[in-house]
Structure formats: structure tokens, C-alpha cells
XYZ file of C-alpha atoms in Angstrom:
724
model
C -20.265 4.968 -28.366
C -21.543 5.518 -24.804
C -19.362 4.770 -21.776
C -19.187 5.998 -18.202
C -16.131 8.070 -19.125
C -17.646 9.475 -22.322
C -21.433 9.299 -21.903
C -22.312 10.348 -25.446
C -26.072 10.546 -26.030
C -28.120 11.064 -29.168
C -31.416 12.911 -29.380
C -34.296 10.687 -30.409
C -37.826 11.832 -31.201
C -40.600 9.247 -31.224
C -43.817 10.149 -33.036
C -47.065 8.389 -32.146
C -49.937 10.020 -33.993
C -50.047 13.634 -32.827
C -47.822 12.917 -29.820
C -44.051 13.533 -29.933
C -41.832 12.016 -27.257
C -38.285 13.294 -26.714
C -35.662 10.799 -25.577
C -31.889 10.625 -25.240
C -30.274 7.333 -26.141
C -26.783 5.884 -26.262
C -25.091 2.967 -27.950
C -22.559 0.563 -26.431
C -21.624 -3.077 -26.782
C -21.478 -5.347 -23.724
C -20.124 -8.876 -23.846
C -17.874 -11.416 -22.149
C -14.744 -12.658 -23.871
C -12.500 -15.302 -22.307
C -14.001 -14.612 -18.906
C -13.558 -10.840 -19.160
C -16.433 -8.321 -19.051
C -15.979 -5.920 -21.951
C -17.705 -2.714 -22.924
C -16.983 -1.359 -26.400
C -14.104 -3.824 -26.651
C -12.349 -2.817 -23.423
C -12.059 -4.916 -20.264
C -13.841 -3.017 -17.502
C -13.254 -2.581 -13.767
C -16.410 -1.519 -11.943
C -15.465 0.917 -9.161
C -18.904 1.017 -7.680
C -21.113 1.619 -4.676
C -24.475 0.323 -3.516
C -27.073 3.049 -3.123
C -30.440 3.255 -1.368
C -33.092 5.944 -1.672
C -32.625 7.394 1.804
C -32.423 10.983 3.008
C -32.581 12.459 6.521
C -35.259 15.002 5.637
C -37.393 13.206 3.030
C -36.906 9.553 3.980
C -37.400 7.202 1.028
C -38.563 9.992 -1.280
C -35.828 11.094 -3.690
C -36.235 14.290 -5.672
C -34.503 14.880 -8.997
C -32.042 17.241 -7.309
C -31.244 14.767 -4.521
C -30.564 11.974 -7.011
C -28.399 14.201 -9.205
C -26.413 15.477 -6.227
C -25.728 11.870 -5.209
C -24.467 10.954 -8.657
C -22.351 14.085 -9.101
C -20.748 13.434 -5.717
C -19.984 9.881 -6.832
C -18.324 11.119 -10.010
C -16.257 13.631 -8.020
C -14.992 10.727 -5.899
C -13.942 8.625 -8.922
C -16.871 6.192 -8.672
C -17.931 4.821 -12.054
C -20.719 2.390 -11.160
C -23.785 2.049 -8.934
C -26.015 -0.852 -7.934
C -29.664 -0.003 -7.233
C -29.772 -1.999 -4.032
C -32.234 -3.626 -3.775
C -35.050 -2.431 -6.009
C -35.609 -0.485 -9.220
C -35.093 3.240 -8.791
C -37.175 6.041 -10.267
C -36.908 6.179 -14.084
C -35.221 9.584 -13.821
C -32.351 8.024 -11.866
C -31.252 5.994 -14.893
C -31.577 8.988 -17.197
C -29.199 10.844 -14.890
C -26.795 7.897 -14.991
C -26.994 8.009 -18.792
C -26.184 11.705 -18.768
C -23.454 11.800 -16.121
C -21.859 8.462 -16.982
C -22.248 5.621 -14.482
C -22.448 1.901 -15.133
C -25.550 0.463 -13.448
C -26.588 -2.872 -11.974
C -30.380 -2.537 -12.181
C -31.884 -4.766 -9.489
C -35.329 -6.312 -9.156
C -37.145 -5.920 -5.825
C -36.804 -9.518 -4.686
C -35.348 -10.239 -1.245
C -36.323 -12.891 1.301
C -34.171 -12.507 4.393
C -37.055 -13.573 6.629
C -36.874 -17.081 5.215
C -33.691 -17.706 7.184
C -35.669 -17.454 10.418
C -38.506 -19.607 9.061
C -36.082 -22.297 7.935
C -34.086 -22.425 11.193
C -35.158 -22.977 14.768
C -33.900 -20.691 17.522
C -30.754 -22.788 17.877
C -30.095 -22.787 14.127
C -30.017 -26.579 14.216
C -29.965 -26.642 10.406
C -26.715 -24.811 10.793
C -26.465 -22.519 7.775
C -27.808 -19.550 5.852
C -29.141 -21.567 2.927
C -32.690 -21.291 4.264
C -32.835 -17.889 2.611
C -33.662 -19.882 -0.547
C -36.957 -21.166 0.895
C -38.993 -19.385 -1.815
C -36.495 -19.831 -4.641
C -37.983 -23.129 -5.862
C -41.450 -22.911 -4.303
C -43.985 -22.950 -7.165
C -46.373 -20.699 -5.214
C -43.915 -17.828 -5.625
C -42.772 -18.442 -9.198
C -45.183 -15.990 -10.838
C -44.364 -13.167 -8.400
C -40.599 -13.600 -8.820
C -40.841 -13.694 -12.612
C -43.173 -10.697 -12.661
C -40.711 -8.506 -10.785
C -37.881 -9.331 -13.187
C -40.133 -8.815 -16.237
C -41.345 -5.422 -14.998
C -37.774 -4.316 -14.404
C -36.589 -5.091 -17.909
C -39.623 -3.807 -19.797
C -39.518 -0.452 -18.038
C -35.771 0.246 -18.233
C -34.710 -1.537 -21.422
C -33.761 1.645 -23.318
C -31.298 3.000 -20.752
C -27.682 2.705 -21.992
C -26.210 3.047 -18.496
C -27.657 -0.320 -17.448
C -24.983 -2.990 -17.904
C -26.449 -5.748 -15.715
C -29.947 -6.910 -14.944
C -29.958 -8.227 -11.381
C -32.631 -10.720 -10.327
C -32.670 -9.545 -6.710
C -30.685 -9.758 -3.520
C -29.973 -12.461 -0.946
C -32.951 -14.676 -1.693
C -31.093 -17.842 -2.477
C -31.167 -19.677 -5.791
C -33.638 -22.119 -7.247
C -35.927 -22.935 -10.165
C -38.039 -19.769 -9.803
C -34.984 -17.539 -9.972
C -33.648 -19.469 -12.954
C -36.988 -19.093 -14.726
C -36.904 -15.339 -14.120
C -33.388 -15.236 -15.533
C -34.415 -17.137 -18.657
C -37.203 -14.644 -19.287
C -34.823 -11.710 -18.839
C -32.465 -13.273 -21.405
C -35.368 -13.659 -23.799
C -36.489 -10.057 -23.346
C -32.962 -8.626 -23.674
C -29.853 -10.528 -24.706
C -27.671 -7.418 -25.094
C -26.847 -7.078 -21.396
C -25.403 -9.342 -18.719
C -27.392 -11.167 -16.053
C -26.336 -10.799 -12.410
C -27.350 -12.542 -9.197
C -25.585 -13.784 -6.064
C -26.534 -17.459 -6.178
C -24.462 -18.841 -3.316
C -27.272 -20.153 -1.096
C -29.310 -23.124 -2.373
C -31.623 -25.831 -1.122
C -31.431 -27.847 -4.343
C -29.122 -28.390 -7.313
C -30.692 -25.923 -9.766
C -27.999 -25.136 -12.378
C -26.576 -21.604 -12.567
C -25.939 -21.662 -16.307
C -28.232 -18.666 -16.836
C -25.971 -16.287 -14.857
C -23.206 -14.481 -16.738
C -20.946 -13.667 -13.775
C -20.038 -15.187 -10.433
C -21.191 -12.668 -7.844
C -20.205 -12.826 -4.183
C -20.301 -10.651 -1.067
C -17.613 -9.734 1.463
C -14.987 -12.180 0.324
C -11.499 -11.472 1.611
C -8.812 -10.577 -0.937
C -7.084 -13.923 -0.324
C -10.337 -15.820 -0.945
C -10.758 -13.968 -4.239
C -7.324 -15.069 -5.397
C -8.330 -18.637 -4.553
C -11.302 -18.309 -6.928
C -8.936 -18.444 -9.888
C -7.771 -21.907 -8.829
C -11.142 -23.431 -9.746
C -10.463 -24.543 -13.326
C -14.079 -25.656 -13.809
C -15.250 -22.020 -13.517
C -14.535 -19.668 -16.417
C -16.970 -16.805 -15.771
C -15.937 -13.321 -14.617
C -16.002 -12.565 -10.877
C -17.664 -9.538 -9.295
C -18.145 -8.422 -5.681
C -21.682 -7.058 -5.539
C -20.937 -5.982 -1.943
C -17.600 -5.491 -0.214
C -15.750 -3.208 2.225
C -18.676 -2.631 4.584
C -18.154 1.095 5.209
C -19.579 1.315 8.721
C -18.269 3.939 11.120
C -14.481 4.325 11.057
C -13.706 2.335 7.920
C -13.419 0.676 5.548
C -9.793 -0.178 6.031
C -8.943 -2.597 3.243
C -9.883 -0.817 0.008
C -6.380 -0.767 -1.447
C -5.995 -4.518 -0.907
C -9.117 -5.143 -2.978
C -7.920 -2.770 -5.691
C -4.718 -4.795 -6.019
C -6.731 -8.003 -6.417
C -9.108 -6.450 -8.974
C -6.136 -5.477 -11.139
C -4.286 -8.761 -10.631
C -6.398 -10.612 -13.218
C -8.706 -9.574 -16.068
C -11.466 -11.905 -14.838
C -11.942 -9.718 -11.766
C -14.265 -7.000 -13.010
C -14.464 -4.936 -9.788
C -17.031 -4.494 -7.091
C -19.537 -2.338 -5.268
C -18.769 -0.979 -1.798
C -21.499 -1.243 0.813
C -22.822 1.446 0.888
C -23.326 5.015 -0.255
C -25.013 6.920 2.584
C -25.913 6.432 6.244
C -29.635 5.890 6.852
C -30.992 8.220 9.484
C -33.674 10.781 10.164
C -33.343 14.013 12.084
C -34.390 13.835 15.736
C -33.917 17.544 16.329
C -31.108 19.969 17.048
C -28.869 20.785 19.993
C -28.827 24.228 21.566
C -25.905 25.229 19.368
C -27.695 24.046 16.209
C -26.031 20.660 15.737
C -28.225 18.070 14.023
C -29.299 15.113 16.157
C -29.427 12.023 13.975
C -31.402 8.998 15.119
C -31.068 5.311 14.350
C -32.488 1.973 15.490
C -33.814 2.076 19.052
C -34.365 5.842 19.148
C -38.076 5.640 18.337
C -39.389 3.185 20.932
C -39.777 0.623 18.168
C -39.856 -3.057 19.117
C -37.677 -4.294 16.284
C -34.506 -2.586 15.174
C -30.947 -3.305 14.171
C -29.296 -0.553 16.193
C -26.919 1.552 14.146
C -26.410 -1.135 11.509
C -28.142 1.202 9.066
C -25.295 3.693 9.644
C -22.972 1.766 7.384
C -21.888 4.012 4.604
C -19.387 6.317 2.936
C -21.265 9.545 3.679
C -23.146 10.972 6.606
C -26.923 11.253 6.066
C -26.549 14.823 4.736
C -23.952 13.546 2.208
C -20.955 15.001 4.005
C -18.178 12.547 3.116
C -16.829 10.185 5.738
C -13.074 9.801 5.654
C -13.933 6.399 4.179
C -15.229 8.106 1.033
C -12.035 10.149 0.776
C -10.103 6.885 1.075
C -12.207 5.304 -1.667
C -11.742 8.354 -3.914
C -7.990 7.950 -3.682
C -8.021 4.166 -4.207
C -10.298 4.621 -7.242
C -8.007 7.303 -8.701
C -7.934 7.390 -12.516
C -4.144 7.777 -12.758
C -1.321 6.308 -10.707
C 2.361 7.220 -10.539
C 5.232 4.795 -9.981
C 8.993 5.179 -9.895
C 10.500 4.931 -13.351
C 13.435 3.082 -14.844
C 16.074 5.380 -13.302
C 16.401 7.873 -10.484
C 14.449 11.036 -11.257
C 12.144 9.211 -13.686
C 8.477 8.540 -12.957
C 5.818 6.518 -14.762
C 2.336 8.014 -15.039
C -0.233 5.270 -15.709
C -3.717 6.026 -17.027
C -6.317 3.609 -15.630
C -9.135 5.092 -17.688
C -10.502 2.917 -20.494
C -11.733 5.476 -23.022
C -10.367 8.898 -22.049
C -6.925 10.411 -22.449
C -5.999 11.473 -18.910
C -4.390 14.727 -20.039
C -7.706 15.853 -21.571
C -9.412 16.148 -18.186
C -6.540 16.424 -15.685
C -3.759 18.871 -14.930
C -0.703 17.747 -12.982
C 1.851 19.401 -10.731
C 4.392 18.034 -8.304
C 5.824 19.111 -4.963
C 8.863 17.852 -3.059
C 8.863 17.665 0.736
C 12.077 17.174 2.710
C 11.980 16.771 6.498
C 8.386 17.964 6.204
C 9.379 21.221 4.485
C 8.411 22.080 0.902
C 11.446 22.375 -1.405
C 9.562 23.385 -4.511
C 7.556 22.000 -7.387
C 6.172 22.768 -10.802
C 3.554 21.844 -13.383
C 3.973 18.570 -15.276
C 3.088 18.110 -18.917
C 2.060 14.546 -19.624
C 0.185 12.447 -22.139
C -1.328 9.062 -21.385
C -3.743 7.306 -23.729
C -6.508 5.102 -22.274
C -4.818 2.225 -20.464
C -1.424 3.642 -21.411
C 1.473 5.241 -19.578
C 4.188 7.853 -19.971
C 7.586 8.184 -18.306
C 8.666 11.669 -17.283
C 11.990 13.021 -15.991
C 12.291 15.515 -13.139
C 15.916 16.627 -12.558
C 15.016 18.258 -9.251
C 13.913 14.892 -7.851
C 17.129 13.236 -8.982
C 19.249 15.677 -6.970
C 17.685 14.855 -3.588
C 20.018 12.584 -1.588
C 20.788 11.738 2.027
C 17.616 13.214 3.509
C 14.104 11.915 4.088
C 12.188 13.305 1.150
C 8.943 12.672 -0.711
C 7.524 13.774 -4.039
C 3.785 14.219 -4.450
C 2.008 14.400 -7.809
C -1.325 16.236 -7.597
C -3.888 15.753 -10.376
C -6.609 18.392 -10.571
C -9.571 18.900 -12.868
C -8.880 20.829 -16.044
C -11.339 23.151 -17.745
C -12.438 20.155 -19.857
C -13.463 18.042 -16.862
C -17.253 17.616 -17.068
C -17.822 16.729 -13.394
C -15.557 18.982 -11.338
C -14.727 22.646 -11.254
C -11.284 23.564 -12.568
C -8.627 23.058 -9.913
C -10.573 20.464 -7.895
C -8.131 17.816 -6.618
C -9.096 14.547 -8.270
C -6.269 12.456 -6.807
C -2.585 12.363 -5.952
C 0.325 9.973 -5.622
C 3.214 10.324 -3.191
C 6.515 8.487 -3.526
C 9.505 8.382 -1.205
C 12.721 9.730 -2.726
C 15.076 9.081 0.217
C 14.891 7.221 3.501
C 15.228 8.908 6.859
C 18.582 8.813 8.702
C 18.706 6.489 11.738
C 16.868 7.817 14.772
C 18.995 9.004 17.691
C 18.324 8.375 21.340
C 17.601 11.446 23.464
C 20.530 13.751 24.168
C 22.475 13.286 27.390
C 23.406 16.973 27.509
C 21.970 19.159 30.257
C 22.208 19.626 33.999
C 23.141 17.000 36.536
C 20.299 14.648 37.357
C 19.120 14.446 40.972
C 17.234 11.415 42.278
C 15.410 10.840 45.579
C 14.201 7.337 46.374
C 11.505 7.794 49.031
C 9.232 5.119 50.578
C 6.260 5.946 48.311
C 7.807 8.064 45.557
C 10.845 8.439 43.345
C 11.570 12.067 42.491
C 13.936 12.889 39.621
C 15.020 16.453 38.800
C 16.879 17.518 35.647
C 17.050 20.790 33.701
C 14.233 22.442 35.708
C 12.017 19.412 35.064
C 10.705 17.408 38.006
C 9.305 13.879 37.618
C 7.486 12.154 40.482
C 6.977 8.405 40.209
C 4.248 7.037 42.467
C 5.221 3.548 43.651
C 1.683 2.672 44.748
C 0.244 3.057 41.256
C 3.483 2.306 39.357
C 3.232 5.483 37.284
C 4.409 9.070 37.038
C 1.668 11.093 38.712
C 3.383 14.469 38.398
C 5.646 16.144 35.837
C 6.517 19.839 36.137
C 8.623 22.109 33.939
C 9.766 25.366 35.546
C 7.033 24.790 38.105
C 4.333 24.403 35.421
C 2.124 21.334 35.742
C 2.332 19.001 32.748
C 0.132 16.118 33.922
C -3.493 16.313 35.069
C -3.604 12.545 35.664
C -0.942 9.836 35.958
C 0.832 8.779 32.773
C -0.400 5.289 31.899
C -0.018 2.496 29.388
C -2.868 2.141 26.930
C -4.201 -1.112 25.433
C -7.807 -0.136 24.611
C -9.595 1.967 22.034
C -13.223 3.037 21.869
C -14.559 0.165 19.736
C -15.234 0.976 16.121
C -18.239 -0.580 14.406
C -15.783 -3.028 12.837
C -14.389 -4.111 16.215
C -16.742 -7.063 16.534
C -14.338 -8.696 19.009
C -14.780 -5.842 21.505
C -16.412 -8.030 24.159
C -13.114 -9.903 24.483
C -11.429 -6.600 25.307
C -13.914 -5.901 28.077
C -13.636 -9.440 29.432
C -9.853 -9.054 29.635
C -10.372 -5.572 31.159
C -8.114 -3.804 28.711
C -10.261 -0.741 29.383
C -10.096 -0.621 33.211
C -7.131 -2.666 34.309
C -5.371 -2.494 37.671
C -1.583 -2.633 38.038
C 0.564 -4.881 40.203
C 4.314 -4.352 40.393
C 6.982 -6.764 41.507
C 9.624 -4.390 42.822
C 10.982 -1.010 41.776
C 14.641 -0.109 41.405
C 15.765 3.524 41.121
C 19.380 4.534 40.445
C 21.662 6.848 38.535
C 23.408 5.716 35.386
C 25.685 7.221 32.751
C 22.691 8.618 30.900
C 20.987 10.238 33.906
C 18.627 8.389 36.222
C 16.466 5.358 35.662
C 13.575 3.533 37.250
C 13.193 -0.142 36.374
C 10.370 -2.457 37.331
C 8.268 -5.418 36.314
C 4.518 -5.063 36.491
C 1.334 -6.883 35.536
C -1.902 -5.552 34.049
C -5.222 -7.181 34.834
C -8.331 -6.893 36.914
C -9.015 -7.919 40.463
C -8.697 -11.684 40.929
C -8.333 -12.342 37.184
C -5.201 -13.621 35.519
C -3.222 -10.596 34.238
C -3.614 -10.043 30.519
C -0.041 -8.693 30.245
C 3.301 -8.666 32.036
C 5.745 -5.889 31.279
C 9.397 -5.085 31.963
C 9.877 -1.308 31.964
C 12.794 1.082 32.223
C 12.126 4.818 32.618
C 15.166 7.007 31.956
C 15.432 10.739 32.613
C 18.376 12.411 30.859
C 20.295 15.517 31.816
C 18.187 17.502 29.365
C 15.074 16.609 31.351
C 13.748 14.293 28.663
C 12.013 11.000 29.433
C 12.629 7.683 27.673
C 10.328 4.709 28.259
C 11.632 1.321 27.179
C 9.279 -1.633 27.634
C 8.712 -5.231 26.670
C 5.223 -6.652 27.176
C 4.061 -10.262 26.987
C 0.356 -11.076 26.660
C -1.639 -13.999 27.980
C -3.908 -16.276 25.962
C -6.841 -14.049 26.975
C -5.683 -11.485 24.417
C -6.010 -12.664 20.820
C -6.518 -9.228 19.253
C -4.938 -6.136 20.813
C -6.360 -2.844 19.482
C -3.372 -0.690 20.414
C -0.240 -0.443 22.517
C 1.010 2.883 23.757
C 0.948 5.507 26.483
C -1.788 7.966 27.418
C -1.408 11.411 28.957
C -3.947 13.872 30.314
C -2.416 17.329 30.085
C -3.843 20.784 30.833
C -6.486 22.049 28.430
C -4.289 25.022 27.538
C -2.138 22.600 25.524
C -4.354 22.631 22.452
C -2.127 23.158 19.399
C -0.683 20.099 17.689
C 2.033 19.757 15.062
C 3.125 16.447 13.548
C 5.048 14.914 10.693
C 3.136 11.875 9.513
C 0.118 10.858 7.457
C -2.392 13.711 7.353
C -4.455 15.762 7.179
C -7.195 13.129 7.602
C -7.393 10.366 10.194
C -5.093 7.540 9.157
C -4.446 3.941 10.148
C -2.162 1.170 8.976
C -4.866 -0.017 6.536
C -6.587 3.330 5.936
C -4.168 6.062 4.896
C -4.454 6.283 1.114
C -6.328 9.604 1.353
C -3.563 11.086 3.495
C 0.074 11.771 2.696
C 3.344 12.245 4.566
C 3.880 15.853 5.545
C 3.999 18.456 8.271
C 0.560 19.318 9.630
C -0.761 21.510 12.403
C -4.177 21.818 13.985
C -6.024 22.692 17.133
C -7.240 19.673 19.067
C -10.870 20.774 18.776
C -10.561 20.474 14.974
C -9.135 16.928 14.991
C -12.274 14.989 15.991
C -14.082 12.926 13.316
C -17.677 13.154 14.497
C -19.126 9.690 13.827
C -22.819 9.524 14.689
C -22.147 6.556 16.959
C -19.000 7.653 18.818
C -15.935 5.446 18.386
C -12.165 5.504 17.893
C -11.334 8.254 15.435
C -8.700 10.693 14.217
C -5.540 8.765 14.948
C -2.610 9.540 12.670
C -0.436 6.748 11.302
C 3.225 6.678 10.275
C 4.365 9.641 12.378
C 8.016 10.593 12.843
C 7.349 13.156 15.557
C 4.463 14.993 17.202
C 4.387 17.998 19.523
C 1.745 19.852 21.480
C 2.012 23.340 22.945
C 0.189 25.941 24.986
C 2.143 28.699 23.275
C 4.888 28.716 25.900
C 5.856 25.108 26.618
C 6.280 22.401 23.990
C 5.934 18.653 24.650
C 7.486 16.611 21.836
C 7.010 12.876 21.295
C 9.001 10.421 19.224
C 9.480 6.657 19.374
C 12.111 4.177 18.263
C 10.106 3.674 15.053
C 7.154 5.305 13.295
C 4.112 5.636 15.545
C 0.454 6.636 15.670
C -0.983 9.347 17.851
C -4.357 10.726 18.812
C -5.102 14.135 20.322
C -8.675 14.581 21.488
C -11.093 16.479 23.679
C -12.749 13.148 24.519
C -11.563 10.113 26.439
C -11.882 6.635 24.965
C -14.145 5.821 27.919
C -16.485 8.653 26.936
C -16.505 7.653 23.276
C -17.290 4.035 24.116
C -20.105 4.850 26.569
C -22.353 7.086 24.420
C -24.766 6.063 21.650
C -24.833 9.418 19.849
C -22.298 12.083 19.043
C -24.514 14.837 20.446
C -24.356 13.166 23.874
C -20.568 13.456 24.191
C -19.056 15.452 27.040
C -15.590 16.915 26.689
C -12.788 15.984 29.038
C -11.364 18.678 31.308
C -7.916 17.825 29.931
C -6.366 17.371 26.508
C -6.122 13.614 25.952
C -2.955 12.482 24.163
C -2.365 8.882 23.043
C 1.037 7.908 21.661
C 0.858 4.413 20.181
C 3.808 2.355 19.078
C 1.173 0.412 17.136
C -2.532 0.798 16.403
C -4.506 -2.037 14.802
C -6.171 -1.441 11.467
C -9.888 -0.715 11.217
C -10.854 -3.208 8.467
C -14.488 -3.865 7.557
C -15.400 -6.726 9.888
C -18.817 -5.326 10.872
C -20.103 -7.270 7.862
C -17.022 -8.629 6.204
C -13.831 -10.632 6.668
C -11.720 -10.474 9.827
C -8.884 -7.977 9.874
C -5.876 -9.294 7.965
C -2.963 -10.455 10.120
C -0.619 -7.860 8.604
C -2.776 -5.095 10.108
C -2.833 -6.581 13.652
C -0.419 -6.134 16.518
C 2.094 -9.007 16.693
C 1.302 -11.107 19.757
C 2.281 -12.402 22.251
C 5.351 -10.124 22.711
C 5.620 -6.421 21.896
C 8.608 -4.178 22.566
C 8.613 -0.400 22.227
C 10.413 2.786 23.172
C 8.760 6.164 23.738
C 10.559 9.505 24.073
C 9.153 12.723 25.532
C 10.966 16.073 25.522
C 9.686 19.184 27.315
C 11.077 22.561 26.323
C 10.294 26.242 26.350
C 9.115 27.632 23.038
């Protein structure tokens, strides 16, 4: 039997007179049982993407090699399904899907977005999107709609990879669409019929459709679907997790919902690859990609075509790496006792051990303690518990175990040794964090009319009362700050930050500071500066008030303790932290946190806890439209050095950081990555919290659990400066 995991094909020769036609065919059974989509008797989860024919060098033309490269790259990232959005592809495309093993939603070229504008006036007085169905029951269009569905089925009927016939996309539902569906059922009753039928202008029944298909529902809304006892069909997301720019950030949440009930048969991420053409090259050979508005065209949708998992040249976004990990074919959980682990095979037809090798590694305090190969056996949909004595012995220290699954010599899609996926589990929690050491020299403090100067352990801090910030820090006479240390509430808006205009209106990006008195004195810990200040703009109401205590210890370290309260002008805060501009010579970063890829509270599945090091110039994720990128979530500590002096950051809890050659102001002001100009300093952001990235550019709002808790946020930041 044919399946995406085992795409077995037979050779067929068709004789017609003196002509012989070679064909490859497969056999599989598709049906719905008790609301569950089944293939060859197994309930299926479609881990899919939407794909367009679009390439930066050939436009809409897709060669055989380009199509195959797309599909191989999908398989290497654990994708098992593709929707031909929103038209039939070249016949060869389906033959490649047959051969490589991908489930296909084959879609007719029927879409009528323009009807929304015809139906509504400029004020949208009719008040909804249902006008997209303007043609769906109009008799003048019945023949054309039916013809497109008929042509689709008659051409592609012999392709085993096609699981669904789709009547089109976002054209509303009506009698014409139902008639097309009835004809499709008559032509082929061995497959399922798909269409998103949400928008209607009449009460045409949907009985012809085999599944309920929706777009961009939130995970919570999907769970609510099961409460409708009058609906017994399977549920599929034909589009979800709009992968535009830095995102998507909620893939794991959807995975959990898909596996929470058999009636959820999966979904198709929007979309596979950014749409762009090459404008030219920079002097150093970098490709200049163009998008809407770059060609003097009257009508465009800006960079809304840059909404995918890969760059135009098929270089993976970090979003594709995230999806690869969420779609992983095996998962590992803690077992019944300490030292035991359960390996679960999520494949439906393939024994995981046939195509995957496994090894494990243990990391303690960021250092590798060892590891070994793991022998395992897990039948399709089955699991196996293994025992690792080495993991059982780890106690009293923060430690993690990571299982790495790589392609074996039997893997048909990947070269041997290619990392297919991993799972990391915590073995022990970290010990409680300690406040900075009091040890060191005696602390000296000078309270001057315009400055407070604190000296400890050859470190000199100067606090500027006029701007309420440290404007100078020196260690052994070496300058540490290029600009004043400041609090940071803003990030360069991602494509998913649709609320960004509220940030600009509140002036999170260019606030001024007012303070209400500064007190400087010695204490048992060293010296401290305490103050209350407000953040806002000009005559506007401040968006935040903050109580702050800066403490310099005898070791020369700085502790910042603060409590901020936000006004009703701030309903979504992108980040809260501190920002430093330090000399460019500080360019080497080490951290213990989620790496090596950019990571956020809702986008860190592709990363893992460990010790990582990098030069700042290597840490930038080069999105075509510049935006927030390359933060690292869940960090325990981070340090930056110029080879002689080390600046180390910690906080009272886990934190996020960003080290960049670009300011957030620069990233937010440029339309293209090739226009960016580097800052003269290394830009370091230490965030007690960074909001998730989500997929709100064309999807649900960011879940509350991934937002900063307003209206009050408290945090502590610690900075230590030492000689290497």
C-alpha cells in the first residue's frame, strides 16, 4: 500500500495500438470513520504546508528540479503534506509527490477575493467578509466553476498522493460550489472533498463536504469546535501559523491540539516560500530582494507576499527549523522512574528504528558530561521505555539530557547522520540564584549637584542626574559605555506586531524621562542610588512610572532593582529590559540559554538549553524586511568580551538577550535588509521578559501566556565587569 511514509509504487504499462505509455501507480484506501480521516486503516495527522509556484529567478515557472528540491526540502523538515494553493500544479509535481511521499490537497483554480470589494461600500456598511461568496450562487458563473473542478479531477485522477480534491479557495459557498462538489463525487468517490465554506450569502447545505476546513483559528477556538454535538465531521486547518517574518510562534500549541483528539486531522502552515524577485546585488554580492512597492506599481500589498518558512532562494527561516522540530517523527518523555525515558513513535506506517539512529548527551551547568548511542525499537504509533543509569546518577545540579535522532543509512530522504530531530529533558533544577557578592574594596560615593560618582574595585560609575541614567562606566580606566545605559520597552516591530502603532503612539520607542528626586547613600552592601521616574513623551501622560534602586557592591558589580507600573495607554508591551551601547571591540558573546537559533517564549522548539558562543556579526537573522530578530530566550547568564575585559549579565530569573550590530531604531526604519547601516557600537539588550512573536499578521492575537503581565512588572538585573 502507498503512504507518505512508504510511497510504494508499481510499474504500469498502458498499450494503445502501437503506443506504449509507462506509468507508476500506487494503491491506498482513504475514508472517514467516526469522524476520523484514515489512510490504509490508520488515523492520519497532516503536517503540511501551502505551496505556490514562485521562484526569485524564474517567477511562476517551476522546473522539474525546482519542484523536486522543494519537496525534498519539505521531507527533510518532517513535512508530510502539501496543498497546491490555489491552483492545480504541473502534472510532474504530483508524480514527484507520489515518488517522494507527500499527501496532497489538489486545489482547483477558483478564487474570488475581489467580490468582497464589490459587495461592500468603502465603509463596509454590510459589515462582514461574506461578500466573497458573490459568485458562489450566481448562475452566470456555474458552468465556469464546475468546469474548473471537472478539469482538475479528470487530469489528476490517477495520482495516489492526492488525498483531497479541493474546490478552490476563499470564494464563499453557494449552489455553484455545491454543484461542482457533486460532480467531483460522481467522477471520483475514492477521495475526500475539501473546501473552506465559512462565508455564505444563502443557506446552501454543506453536506457534500467531507471535512470542516477553517483558516487561522486559535488553538482555544479549535478545542471549542468539539463542543458542537451537531457536527461529526473531521476538522482540518487548511491555513494556519502565518509564517511571516520572525515567526510563527505558536506551532507547538497547535501540535498539542491536533493530538488532543482524533477528529483533528492536522493542518497546513501558510506558507512555504517568500515571494520575491531579484532587484540586483550589493557591491559585496548580496542579493537585493524586492517586494510590493519596489517596482513603481500602483497596486501592491507591501511585503505581505514575504510570508513564508523559507527565503526566496529556499534558505530556511528559523520558522522552518521550528516547524521541523514540532513535526518531529519521534518524541521522548520521562519514564515511570528516574533514569527511565519513553520514546514515542508518531509515524503511522514506519518503524522509527528503521530510518533513525539515536544518541544522547548530558549537559550539566552547560558542560557536556558524556553520552552514548541508544538502541531502541518503536513500532508505528508505539513506544519503548529505555533505562540510562548515567542519567539516574545526576543529582543536585542543573542538568539536561538531549536525545538526538539522525538519519540512518536506510533513510530515503536524508544523508546518513543528518539530524532529523531531538528532544531535551531537564534532569535537575538549578540551585537558587545568589545576589552579587559583597566582597571587594571599599565603595566610595560622591554626590555632586549634577552627578553621582561611585568607585569600587577599580570600577567607576557616573550617574547623570539630568538624564536619570549612568552615562559613564569605566573599568581600570577602560570605557565600557558609548551611550547612557537605558531602560528598554520597544522592539523593532515584527510582521506579526500588528499593534505596533500603539507603541509609537505611546512613544515606547523615543520616550523622555522625568525623575522625582534622587537619593544616593552608602549601605551595608556598598552604595545605592534610589529614585522614582516616569517614562513618556513631551506633554503626554507617562506610559510608565518606575521605582528604581541601583546598587554598586564592593566587587564593582551593579545591581538594578525596579518596579514599573504602566498606564492604560499600554495594552501590549513588547519587552522590558535594559539596553547598553558598548565599544565595538566587545564582539564575542557567550551564553547559557536556548540556542543556537533565535528563540522566544513561544518559538524555541528548534533550540535547546546549552552553552553557546558566537561573534555578534554572526548573530543577526537577516529578514528581508528588517525587524526584531535573534533574541535568545531562557538564559541563565550571558557575557560579552573584547578579549581582555568581560561583562557578565544575570537577572533574578531567566531572561532574554539580544546582541546586535544594529539598533532597533535602524531595524524599524528600513524597508530592506540591504539598506541597513551598522551601529558604531555593539548593541546589547538584556530583557527580563520579551513578548512572543505569534502569527498575528494573518492569524489570532498572541496568547496571553506569551505576553508581558501588565500593569505591574518587577525585575532585577545584575552586571559584573572583570578582567579575563
